[in-house]
Amino acid sequence: MKNNWKKAAALLELGALLLGLTGCAQKKEPIELTVWTYYNGEQLGAFNEAVEAFNATEGKNNNITVSASSLGSVNDLEQNVMDALQGKVGAQKVPDIFSAYADTAYAVDNMGRAADLSPYLTDKDKKEYIQSYLTEGDFKDDGSIKVFPVAKATELLVVNDTDWQKFAEATGTSADEFATIEGLTAMAQRYYEWTDSLTEEPNDGRALFGRDAMANYMIIGAKQLGYDIFETADGKTIVNLPRDVAKKLWDNYYVPYVKGFFASSGRFRSDDMKTGNVLAFVGSSAGCTFFPDHVTNGDGDSYDIEVKTYQAPKFEGGADYAVQQGAGMVIINKSDAQVEAAARFLKWFTQSDWAIEFSVSSGYLPVTVADNDMVKIENSSPSMKKGVRKSLNTAVQTVKANTLYTTRAFETGTQARKKLEYAMSDAAQADRAAVEKALQGGTTLEEATAEFVNEERFDAWYTQLMNELSEIVGQ
C-alpha cells in the first residue's frame, strides 16, 4: 500500500507541474490541521502512515497538511483538550481534530466548540456509514454529526474450546447453549458441578464464565428486554430500569457469581482465561489481539489452546441488540475553511484503503457498510493473524445481524455508567467472598448462599442502585 500511495503522489506532482506550466492552477489557501489522539502501538503507526499518505495525495491536491500527535491515554487526551479549550496557563493550542468518546464530545458541544459535520456530507455520503455510528454524535436529535466515526468495536463471547470440549463430551453440553444468557448460566452451573465431581473435595467446582464491562451487560441486557436504562430527551435524562428487568440481570450474573459458577480475578477476563480460572468470557472485539492462545495454570503447567469466538449471548426472546463501542473524532468549530478541510480528511480516511488497515491493526472494525466485509478485510490485511481473523469475522457477523446500541450522551453519563460498571459486580464479589468463607467452615453451597440468594438481598441492592442513579442524573 505504501508503494501505491507514493506512486499516486508522484503522479499528483507531475499533474501539478503541468497545470503550473499552463497557468491553469488556482491554488487554495494553505490549511494546516492538528490532530490529537490517544493511539499507541500498531494503531498509532497505521494512523501516522495514513496521515502521511493523505498529505502526499488528497491533502497536497487541496493544499491541506495534517500533523498528528498522540497525547497518551484517553484521560490524558481529554484533560489536554479541556485545558486548551478553557485557556489554562501552560495549555497547548486548541487542536483542529481530536479523538473522543461521546460524553467528552457532548461536553465540548455544550461549550459551543464542536463542529457539526452534517453539512459537509451529502446524503449519499451518510448512507455509506453504519447509521448508528453517525447518530451517536446527534446529541439533539436534529440530524447533526458532532462525532465522526473512525473505528468501532462490539462484544464477543470468547471460549477456550480445547478445555470446553472435554466438558462438553463428558456432559453432553452443546455449543448452541452459548446463544442465550440463560443458556450460558445453566451451562456454568453444569460445569461447576462436573468439575466438583472430579475430586473428593466438596465445593471445589470451577467457574466457567467471566465478563468484562458490566455496564455493557446491564445497558444492552435491558435494551434487549425493551428498556433504555437512561432515557434522554430535550436535555433531560431519567432512569428507566424496572424491577423485573433488573432481577433478570441479577439472576444471570450476581446469583451464578455468588455460587461460584462465574468468576473474576485478573484485570481483564482474558487474564482469567490465561490462568485457567474461566473457560469463557464476554469482552470487546477490540481486545482480540490479546485473546490467549495458551493456559498456564496454578501449578505452573502451560499448554496451548484453541480459541473460538461467538456472538455475545442475548436474553431469551430479547430483541437483537449488540453493544456499540469505540471513540470517534471531534472537529473543533473554527473557520468554515478549517472545518471543511478537517471533514475532507476524515471522510478520505474512513473511505480509503487505509481505513481497514488502521482498524484491523488493533482489532477494531471499519465504519462504512462496504468495509464491513470479511473478504475485503482479508484482502486488505493478508498477514492478519488467525485469531484476529476469526474474531473480526464474528464481529462483522454481529454488526450485520444486530442493531448496534449505546446510550445517548448526557452531562453525567460517565458517572452514571461507572455506577453501573461496579454496582452489581462489587456486590457479587463481596458476597462470594463471604460464601467461600462459609464453605471453608464446612457448610453446603446451598446453606452458604441462602443469605444472599433471596428477594430481600436483591431488593436492598435494587433500591440503593435506583436511588444512586436517580441522584446522578438529577431525576
Short mmCIF file of C-alpha atoms in Angstrom, two decimals:
data_model
loop_
_atom_site.label_atom_id
_atom_site.label_comp_id
_atom_site.label_asym_id
_atom_site.label_seq_id
_atom_site.Cartn_x
_atom_site.Cartn_y
_atom_site.Cartn_z
CA MET A 1 0.00 0.00 0.00
CA LYS A 2 2.89 2.36 0.76
CA ASN A 3 4.20 1.98 -2.79
CA ASN A 4 0.75 2.66 -4.23
CA TRP A 5 0.28 5.97 -2.48
CA LYS A 6 3.84 7.05 -3.26
CA LYS A 7 3.16 6.40 -6.94
CA ALA A 8 -0.05 8.41 -6.63
CA ALA A 9 1.90 11.23 -5.01
CA ALA A 10 4.38 11.26 -7.89
CA LEU A 11 1.54 11.45 -10.41
CA LEU A 12 -0.01 14.33 -8.48
CA GLU A 13 3.30 16.19 -8.53
CA LEU A 14 3.53 15.71 -12.29
CA GLY A 15 -0.06 16.89 -12.73
CA ALA A 16 0.56 19.96 -10.60
CA LEU A 17 3.67 20.77 -12.63
CA LEU A 18 1.77 20.55 -15.91
CA LEU A 19 -1.03 22.72 -14.55
CA GLY A 20 1.50 25.26 -13.35
CA LEU A 21 3.15 25.38 -16.78
CA THR A 22 -0.18 26.10 -18.47
CA GLY A 23 -1.11 28.73 -15.91
CA CYS A 24 -4.38 26.97 -15.11
CA ALA A 25 -3.74 26.11 -11.48
CA GLN A 26 -5.54 28.17 -8.89
CA LYS A 27 -4.19 27.09 -5.53
CA LYS A 28 -6.38 27.21 -2.46
CA GLU A 29 -5.09 28.96 0.63
CA PRO A 30 -2.92 26.50 2.60
CA ILE A 31 -4.59 24.94 5.64
CA GLU A 32 -2.76 23.18 8.45
CA LEU A 33 -4.68 20.76 10.66
CA THR A 34 -3.56 19.34 14.01
CA VAL A 35 -4.97 16.03 15.23
CA TRP A 36 -4.68 14.77 18.81
CA THR A 37 -5.22 11.07 19.54
CA TYR A 38 -4.63 8.54 22.30
CA TYR A 39 -3.39 5.89 19.85
CA ASN A 40 -0.34 3.75 20.51
CA GLY A 41 1.44 0.73 19.07
CA GLU A 42 0.27 -0.62 15.72
CA GLN A 43 -2.79 1.63 15.70
CA LEU A 44 -0.65 4.74 16.05
CA GLY A 45 1.71 3.52 13.34
CA ALA A 46 -1.16 2.83 10.95
CA PHE A 47 -2.71 6.23 11.63
CA ASN A 48 0.56 8.08 11.09
CA GLU A 49 1.11 6.28 7.77
CA ALA A 50 -2.42 7.22 6.71
CA VAL A 51 -1.74 10.88 7.58
CA GLU A 52 1.45 10.75 5.54
CA ALA A 53 -0.45 9.25 2.61
CA PHE A 54 -3.16 11.93 2.83
CA ASN A 55 -0.61 14.73 2.90
CA ALA A 56 1.09 13.32 -0.20
CA THR A 57 -2.11 12.82 -2.20
CA GLU A 58 -5.52 14.25 -1.31
CA GLY A 59 -4.04 16.81 1.05
CA LYS A 60 -1.47 18.02 -1.44
CA ASN A 61 -4.12 18.32 -4.14
CA ASN A 62 -6.23 20.54 -1.84
CA ASN A 63 -3.38 22.39 -0.08
CA ILE A 64 -4.13 20.70 3.27
CA THR A 65 -1.43 19.46 5.63
CA VAL A 66 -2.27 17.27 8.62
CA SER A 67 0.00 16.74 11.62
CA ALA A 68 -0.89 14.17 14.28
CA SER A 69 0.22 13.69 17.88
CA SER A 70 -0.58 11.04 20.48
CA LEU A 71 -1.11 12.57 23.91
CA GLY A 72 -1.02 9.38 25.94
CA SER A 73 -4.09 7.76 27.46
CA VAL A 74 -7.72 8.65 26.81
CA ASN A 75 -7.81 10.52 30.13
CA ASP A 76 -4.60 12.40 29.31
CA LEU A 77 -6.03 13.41 25.95
CA GLU A 78 -9.32 14.56 27.46
CA GLN A 79 -7.53 16.66 30.08
CA ASN A 80 -5.30 18.30 27.46
CA VAL A 81 -8.30 19.11 25.26
CA MET A 82 -10.25 20.65 28.14
CA ASP A 83 -7.23 22.63 29.34
CA ALA A 84 -6.72 24.01 25.83
CA LEU A 85 -10.39 24.90 25.37
CA GLN A 86 -10.50 26.61 28.76
CA GLY A 87 -7.32 28.56 28.01
CA LYS A 88 -5.48 27.35 31.09
CA VAL A 89 -1.96 28.56 31.72
CA GLY A 90 0.56 26.28 30.02
CA ALA A 91 -2.05 24.59 27.87
CA GLN A 92 -1.30 23.81 24.25
CA LYS A 93 -3.07 25.44 21.33
CA VAL A 94 -6.54 24.02 20.68
CA PRO A 95 -6.32 21.21 18.07
CA ASP A 96 -8.49 21.08 14.97
CA ILE A 97 -9.45 17.43 15.46
CA PHE A 98 -9.22 15.13 18.48
CA SER A 99 -10.25 11.59 19.44
CA ALA A 100 -13.15 11.43 21.87
CA TYR A 101 -15.90 9.29 23.29
CA ALA A 102 -19.44 10.62 23.13
CA ASP A 103 -19.56 12.00 26.69
CA THR A 104 -16.46 14.14 26.12
CA ALA A 105 -17.79 15.28 22.76
CA TYR A 106 -21.07 16.19 24.46
CA ALA A 107 -19.23 18.36 26.98
CA VAL A 108 -17.29 20.11 24.20
CA ASP A 109 -20.53 20.62 22.28
CA ASN A 110 -22.11 22.25 25.34
CA MET A 111 -19.21 24.71 25.25
CA GLY A 112 -20.21 25.56 21.69
CA ARG A 113 -16.92 24.24 20.30
CA ALA A 114 -17.89 21.01 18.47
CA ALA A 115 -18.47 21.49 14.75
CA ASP A 116 -21.46 19.90 13.04
CA LEU A 117 -20.18 17.78 10.17
CA SER A 118 -23.58 17.02 8.67
CA PRO A 119 -23.42 19.91 6.14
CA TYR A 120 -20.12 18.57 4.82
CA LEU A 121 -21.55 15.15 3.95
CA THR A 122 -24.04 14.50 1.18
CA ASP A 123 -26.96 12.13 1.73
CA LYS A 124 -25.05 9.61 -0.37
CA ASP A 125 -22.00 10.04 1.89
CA LYS A 126 -24.08 9.44 5.01
CA LYS A 127 -25.59 6.24 3.63
CA GLU A 128 -22.10 4.80 3.25
CA TYR A 129 -21.65 4.70 7.04
CA ILE A 130 -23.33 2.37 9.52
CA GLN A 131 -26.13 4.64 10.68
CA SER A 132 -25.85 4.09 14.44
CA TYR A 133 -22.25 5.30 14.23
CA LEU A 134 -23.40 8.65 12.86
CA THR A 135 -26.38 9.07 15.19
CA GLU A 136 -24.14 8.60 18.23
CA GLY A 137 -22.99 12.18 17.64
CA ASP A 138 -26.51 13.57 17.13
CA PHE A 139 -26.96 14.96 20.63
CA LYS A 140 -30.12 16.98 19.97
CA ASP A 141 -32.00 14.75 17.51
CA ASP A 142 -31.60 17.38 14.81
CA GLY A 143 -29.54 15.34 12.36
CA SER A 144 -26.24 16.87 13.42
CA ILE A 145 -22.99 14.90 13.47
CA LYS A 146 -20.73 16.05 16.30
CA VAL A 147 -18.65 12.85 16.44
CA PHE A 148 -17.20 11.39 13.24
CA PRO A 149 -16.75 7.59 13.43
CA VAL A 150 -13.33 6.20 12.54
CA ALA A 151 -13.16 2.71 14.11
CA LYS A 152 -15.65 0.76 16.18
CA ALA A 153 -15.95 -2.41 18.23
CA THR A 154 -18.60 -4.66 19.69
CA GLU A 155 -18.54 -7.57 22.16
CA LEU A 156 -17.80 -11.25 21.56
CA LEU A 157 -18.08 -14.46 23.54
CA VAL A 158 -14.59 -15.97 23.66
CA VAL A 159 -14.23 -19.67 24.54
CA ASN A 160 -11.26 -21.89 25.39
CA ASP A 161 -12.53 -24.60 23.09
CA THR A 162 -9.76 -27.06 23.96
CA ASP A 163 -10.88 -27.46 27.57
CA TRP A 164 -14.55 -26.78 26.86
CA GLN A 165 -14.70 -29.79 24.51
CA LYS A 166 -13.67 -32.12 27.36
CA PHE A 167 -16.55 -30.81 29.46
CA ALA A 168 -18.99 -30.94 26.54
CA GLU A 169 -18.14 -34.55 25.69
CA ALA A 170 -18.48 -35.63 29.32
CA THR A 171 -21.83 -33.93 29.91
CA GLY A 172 -23.50 -33.79 26.50
CA THR A 173 -23.40 -30.00 26.51
CA SER A 174 -23.99 -28.24 23.19
CA ALA A 175 -22.39 -25.03 21.94
CA ASP A 176 -25.91 -23.96 20.96
CA GLU A 177 -26.41 -23.01 24.61
CA PHE A 178 -23.95 -20.14 24.12
CA ALA A 179 -26.64 -18.31 22.14
CA THR A 180 -28.58 -17.14 25.19
CA ILE A 181 -27.63 -15.65 28.52
CA GLU A 182 -29.91 -18.11 30.31
CA GLY A 183 -28.30 -20.99 28.44
CA LEU A 184 -24.84 -19.79 29.44
CA THR A 185 -25.91 -19.51 33.09
CA ALA A 186 -27.28 -23.07 33.08
CA MET A 187 -24.12 -24.32 31.38
CA ALA A 188 -21.97 -22.62 34.01
CA GLN A 189 -23.81 -24.45 36.80
CA ARG A 190 -23.36 -27.74 34.96
CA TYR A 191 -19.63 -27.04 34.54
CA TYR A 192 -19.24 -26.22 38.24
CA GLU A 193 -21.00 -29.43 39.24
CA TRP A 194 -18.98 -31.50 36.76
CA THR A 195 -15.61 -30.14 37.90
CA ASP A 196 -16.70 -30.54 41.53
CA SER A 197 -17.42 -34.23 40.86
CA LEU A 198 -13.88 -34.83 39.58
CA THR A 199 -12.38 -34.64 43.09
CA GLU A 200 -13.31 -35.89 46.54
CA GLU A 201 -13.04 -32.35 47.92
CA PRO A 202 -16.54 -30.85 48.29
CA ASN A 203 -17.47 -27.48 46.79
CA ASP A 204 -14.30 -27.15 44.69
CA GLY A 205 -16.10 -26.76 41.38
CA ARG A 206 -14.67 -24.28 38.90
CA ALA A 207 -16.16 -21.22 37.25
CA LEU A 208 -16.98 -21.38 33.56
CA PHE A 209 -17.52 -17.74 32.73
CA GLY A 210 -16.48 -14.15 33.38
CA ARG A 211 -17.50 -10.82 31.93
CA ASP A 212 -15.73 -7.55 31.14
CA ALA A 213 -17.66 -4.26 31.06
CA MET A 214 -20.57 -4.87 33.41
CA ALA A 215 -22.16 -1.59 32.33
CA ASN A 216 -22.50 -3.05 28.84
CA TYR A 217 -24.19 -6.14 30.26
CA MET A 218 -26.76 -4.06 32.09
CA ILE A 219 -27.35 -1.48 29.35
CA ILE A 220 -27.56 -3.94 26.45
CA GLY A 221 -29.41 -6.55 28.51
CA ALA A 222 -32.07 -4.01 29.45
CA LYS A 223 -32.31 -2.85 25.83
CA GLN A 224 -32.83 -6.43 24.64
CA LEU A 225 -35.65 -6.67 27.17
CA GLY A 226 -37.25 -3.47 25.91
CA TYR A 227 -35.84 -0.66 28.06
CA ASP A 228 -33.32 2.17 27.83
CA ILE A 229 -31.81 2.42 31.31
CA PHE A 230 -31.09 6.08 30.60
CA GLU A 231 -33.78 7.86 28.60
CA THR A 232 -32.54 11.22 27.34
CA ALA A 233 -34.70 13.80 25.59
CA ASP A 234 -34.74 17.61 25.46
CA GLY A 235 -31.62 17.78 27.62
CA LYS A 236 -33.15 15.74 30.46
CA THR A 237 -32.32 12.19 31.50
CA ILE A 238 -34.40 9.76 33.54
CA VAL A 239 -33.59 6.28 34.86
CA ASN A 240 -35.81 3.53 33.48
CA LEU A 241 -34.89 0.14 34.93
CA PRO A 242 -37.99 -1.81 36.03
CA ARG A 243 -37.59 -4.25 38.89
CA ASP A 244 -38.31 -7.34 36.78
CA VAL A 245 -35.66 -6.36 34.23
CA ALA A 246 -33.10 -5.68 36.97
CA LYS A 247 -33.99 -9.03 38.56
CA LYS A 248 -33.30 -10.89 35.32
CA LEU A 249 -29.92 -9.16 35.07
CA TRP A 250 -29.27 -10.07 38.72
CA ASP A 251 -30.27 -13.72 38.32
CA ASN A 252 -27.89 -14.16 35.40
CA TYR A 253 -24.82 -12.56 36.90
CA TYR A 254 -24.94 -11.97 40.66
CA VAL A 255 -26.55 -15.32 41.52
CA PRO A 256 -24.21 -17.55 39.46
CA TYR A 257 -21.25 -15.46 40.62
CA VAL A 258 -22.08 -15.88 44.30
CA LYS A 259 -22.49 -19.62 43.73
CA GLY A 260 -19.06 -19.87 42.06
CA PHE A 261 -20.32 -20.53 38.54
CA PHE A 262 -18.92 -17.18 37.31
CA ALA A 263 -15.65 -15.56 38.40
CA SER A 264 -13.32 -12.58 38.03
CA SER A 265 -9.84 -12.11 39.45
CA GLY A 266 -7.48 -10.60 36.87
CA ARG A 267 -7.70 -7.09 35.47
CA PHE A 268 -9.48 -8.47 32.39
CA ARG A 269 -11.28 -11.76 31.88
CA SER A 270 -8.77 -12.67 29.16
CA ASP A 271 -6.25 -12.75 32.03
CA ASP A 272 -8.53 -15.20 33.85
CA MET A 273 -8.67 -17.41 30.77
CA LYS A 274 -4.86 -17.40 30.55
CA THR A 275 -4.66 -18.79 34.09
CA GLY A 276 -7.47 -21.30 33.60
CA ASN A 277 -9.77 -19.57 36.08
CA VAL A 278 -12.53 -19.41 33.45
CA LEU A 279 -13.16 -21.14 30.13
CA ALA A 280 -15.18 -18.37 28.54
CA PHE A 281 -15.73 -14.63 28.75
CA VAL A 282 -17.51 -11.76 27.04
CA GLY A 283 -15.16 -8.94 26.08
CA SER A 284 -14.57 -6.29 23.45
CA SER A 285 -13.79 -7.39 19.92
CA ALA A 286 -11.05 -4.75 20.02
CA GLY A 287 -9.24 -6.94 22.55
CA CYS A 288 -8.83 -9.78 20.06
CA THR A 289 -5.09 -9.16 19.73
CA PHE A 290 -4.86 -10.06 23.45
CA PHE A 291 -7.04 -13.18 23.41
CA PRO A 292 -4.94 -16.03 24.87
CA ASP A 293 -3.55 -18.92 22.86
CA HIS A 294 -2.31 -20.88 25.87
CA VAL A 295 -3.14 -21.52 29.53
CA THR A 296 -0.72 -21.50 32.44
CA ASN A 297 -2.49 -22.94 35.49
CA GLY A 298 -1.77 -22.52 39.18
CA ASP A 299 0.66 -25.45 39.15
CA GLY A 300 2.79 -23.73 36.52
CA ASP A 301 1.78 -26.14 33.77
CA SER A 302 1.35 -24.47 30.38
CA TYR A 303 -0.41 -25.78 27.29
CA ASP A 304 -1.74 -24.43 24.01
CA ILE A 305 -5.45 -23.89 23.49
CA GLU A 306 -7.75 -23.37 20.53
CA VAL A 307 -9.98 -20.33 20.98
CA LYS A 308 -13.40 -19.96 19.38
CA THR A 309 -15.49 -16.82 19.24
CA TYR A 310 -19.26 -16.49 19.15
CA GLN A 311 -21.66 -13.60 19.06
CA ALA A 312 -22.32 -12.38 22.60
CA PRO A 313 -25.31 -14.23 24.10
CA LYS A 314 -28.68 -12.49 24.38
CA PHE A 315 -31.63 -12.86 26.69
CA GLU A 316 -34.16 -15.45 25.53
CA GLY A 317 -36.86 -13.77 23.50
CA GLY A 318 -34.99 -10.47 23.59
CA ALA A 319 -34.54 -8.07 20.71
CA ASP A 320 -31.40 -8.26 18.57
CA TYR A 321 -29.23 -5.54 20.08
CA ALA A 322 -25.45 -5.58 20.45
CA VAL A 323 -23.16 -3.04 22.04
CA GLN A 324 -21.50 -0.29 20.01
CA GLN A 325 -18.09 0.84 21.27
CA GLY A 326 -15.18 2.97 20.18
CA ALA A 327 -14.15 6.61 20.15
CA GLY A 328 -14.63 8.87 17.15
CA MET A 329 -13.19 12.20 16.06
CA VAL A 330 -14.47 15.65 17.05
CA ILE A 331 -13.73 18.69 14.90
CA ILE A 332 -13.35 21.98 16.74
CA ASN A 333 -15.63 24.73 15.46
CA LYS A 334 -13.20 27.14 13.80
CA SER A 335 -13.41 28.81 10.37
CA ASP A 336 -15.51 27.24 7.62
CA ALA A 337 -12.33 26.51 5.68
CA GLN A 338 -10.75 24.70 8.66
CA VAL A 339 -13.86 22.62 9.35
CA GLU A 340 -14.31 21.77 5.68
CA ALA A 341 -10.67 20.68 5.42
CA ALA A 342 -10.98 18.57 8.59
CA ALA A 343 -14.14 16.93 7.27
CA ARG A 344 -12.36 16.21 3.98
CA PHE A 345 -9.53 14.48 5.84
CA LEU A 346 -11.85 12.31 7.97
CA LYS A 347 -14.03 11.40 5.01
CA TRP A 348 -10.94 10.44 2.99
CA PHE A 349 -9.51 8.48 5.89
CA THR A 350 -12.64 6.42 6.61
CA GLN A 351 -13.39 5.71 2.96
CA SER A 352 -9.87 4.89 1.77
CA ASP A 353 -7.97 1.60 1.86
CA TRP A 354 -6.23 2.93 4.96
CA ALA A 355 -9.47 2.66 6.95
CA ILE A 356 -9.36 -1.13 7.03
CA GLU A 357 -5.63 -1.28 7.75
CA PHE A 358 -5.99 1.23 10.59
CA SER A 359 -8.98 -0.58 12.10
CA VAL A 360 -7.78 -4.16 11.96
CA SER A 361 -4.27 -3.24 13.13
CA SER A 362 -5.73 -3.14 16.63
CA GLY A 363 -8.77 -5.37 16.28
CA TYR A 364 -11.32 -2.65 15.52
CA LEU A 365 -13.92 -2.63 12.78
CA PRO A 366 -14.11 -0.15 9.89
CA VAL A 367 -17.10 2.19 9.94
CA THR A 368 -18.53 2.04 6.42
CA VAL A 369 -21.08 -0.53 5.31
CA ALA A 370 -18.91 -1.63 2.39
CA ASP A 371 -15.81 -2.18 4.52
CA ASN A 372 -17.62 -4.47 6.99
CA ASP A 373 -16.96 -7.38 4.69
CA MET A 374 -14.53 -10.15 5.60
CA VAL A 375 -13.39 -10.76 2.02
CA LYS A 376 -12.46 -7.10 1.70
CA ILE A 377 -10.85 -7.07 5.15
CA GLU A 378 -8.77 -10.18 4.43
CA ASN A 379 -7.67 -8.86 1.04
CA SER A 380 -6.58 -5.61 2.66
CA SER A 381 -4.72 -7.36 5.50
CA PRO A 382 -3.39 -10.69 4.19
CA SER A 383 -0.89 -11.02 7.05
CA MET A 384 -3.61 -10.81 9.70
CA LYS A 385 -3.19 -13.37 12.49
CA LYS A 386 -5.55 -16.35 12.53
CA GLY A 387 -7.07 -15.43 15.90
CA VAL A 388 -7.69 -11.84 14.86
CA ARG A 389 -9.28 -13.02 11.61
CA LYS A 390 -11.70 -15.32 13.44
CA SER A 391 -12.63 -12.64 15.95
CA LEU A 392 -13.20 -9.96 13.32
CA ASN A 393 -15.32 -12.39 11.33
CA THR A 394 -17.58 -12.88 14.36
CA ALA A 395 -17.64 -9.14 14.99
CA VAL A 396 -18.68 -8.44 11.38
CA GLN A 397 -21.45 -11.04 11.72
CA THR A 398 -22.59 -9.27 14.90
CA VAL A 399 -22.74 -5.90 13.15
CA LYS A 400 -24.80 -7.35 10.30
CA ALA A 401 -27.20 -9.38 12.47
CA ASN A 402 -27.98 -6.80 15.15
CA THR A 403 -28.93 -3.22 15.79
CA LEU A 404 -25.90 -1.64 17.45
CA TYR A 405 -26.68 0.38 20.57
CA THR A 406 -25.04 2.74 23.01
CA THR A 407 -26.60 5.13 25.48
CA ARG A 408 -27.26 8.72 24.47
CA ALA A 409 -24.66 11.14 25.80
CA PHE A 410 -25.69 13.29 28.76
CA GLU A 411 -23.93 15.53 31.26
CA THR A 412 -23.36 12.93 33.99
CA GLY A 413 -23.19 9.97 31.60
CA THR A 414 -19.67 8.92 32.57
CA GLN A 415 -20.55 8.91 36.27
CA ALA A 416 -23.79 7.00 35.67
CA ARG A 417 -22.03 4.39 33.57
CA LYS A 418 -19.38 3.96 36.26
CA LYS A 419 -22.13 3.26 38.79
CA LEU A 420 -23.50 0.51 36.53
CA GLU A 421 -19.99 -0.84 35.99
CA TYR A 422 -19.44 -1.62 39.67
CA ALA A 423 -22.84 -1.79 41.40
CA MET A 424 -23.56 -5.45 40.69
CA SER A 425 -20.01 -6.76 40.32
CA ASP A 426 -18.84 -5.28 43.64
CA ALA A 427 -21.84 -6.78 45.43
CA ALA A 428 -21.20 -10.15 43.81
CA GLN A 429 -17.50 -10.18 44.70
CA ALA A 430 -18.10 -9.20 48.32
CA ASP A 431 -20.85 -11.76 48.83
CA ARG A 432 -18.89 -14.51 47.07
CA ALA A 433 -16.02 -13.91 49.50
CA ALA A 434 -18.45 -14.45 52.39
CA VAL A 435 -19.76 -17.63 50.76
CA GLU A 436 -16.24 -19.01 50.31
CA LYS A 437 -15.50 -18.37 53.98
CA ALA A 438 -18.66 -20.24 54.96
CA LEU A 439 -17.77 -23.15 52.69
CA GLN A 440 -14.38 -23.41 54.35
CA GLY A 441 -16.25 -23.80 57.62
CA GLY A 442 -17.98 -26.91 56.32
CA THR A 443 -21.40 -25.65 55.23
CA THR A 444 -23.02 -26.72 51.98
CA LEU A 445 -23.20 -24.40 48.97
CA GLU A 446 -26.96 -24.08 49.40
CA GLU A 447 -26.58 -23.11 53.06
CA ALA A 448 -23.72 -20.69 52.34
CA THR A 449 -25.62 -18.84 49.62
CA ALA A 450 -29.05 -18.76 51.30
CA GLU A 451 -28.24 -15.44 52.97
CA PHE A 452 -27.58 -13.82 49.59
CA VAL A 453 -29.73 -15.59 47.02
CA ASN A 454 -33.11 -14.25 48.10
CA GLU A 455 -35.57 -11.47 47.32
CA GLU A 456 -34.56 -9.33 50.29
CA ARG A 457 -30.93 -9.11 49.18
CA PHE A 458 -31.95 -8.20 45.64
CA ASP A 459 -34.48 -5.58 46.76
CA ALA A 460 -31.92 -3.88 49.00
CA TRP A 461 -29.43 -3.71 46.14
CA TYR A 462 -32.03 -2.58 43.61
CA THR A 463 -33.39 0.19 45.83
CA GLN A 464 -29.90 1.52 46.52
CA LEU A 465 -28.94 1.41 42.84
CA MET A 466 -32.07 3.26 41.71
CA ASN A 467 -31.59 5.94 44.36
CA GLU A 468 -27.96 6.48 43.41
CA LEU A 469 -28.65 6.56 39.67
CA SER A 470 -31.54 8.99 40.13
CA GLU A 471 -29.29 11.28 42.14
CA ILE A 472 -26.55 11.12 39.48
CA VAL A 473 -28.88 12.07 36.63
CA GLY A 474 -30.70 14.68 38.72
CA GLN A 475 -34.05 12.95 38.45
#
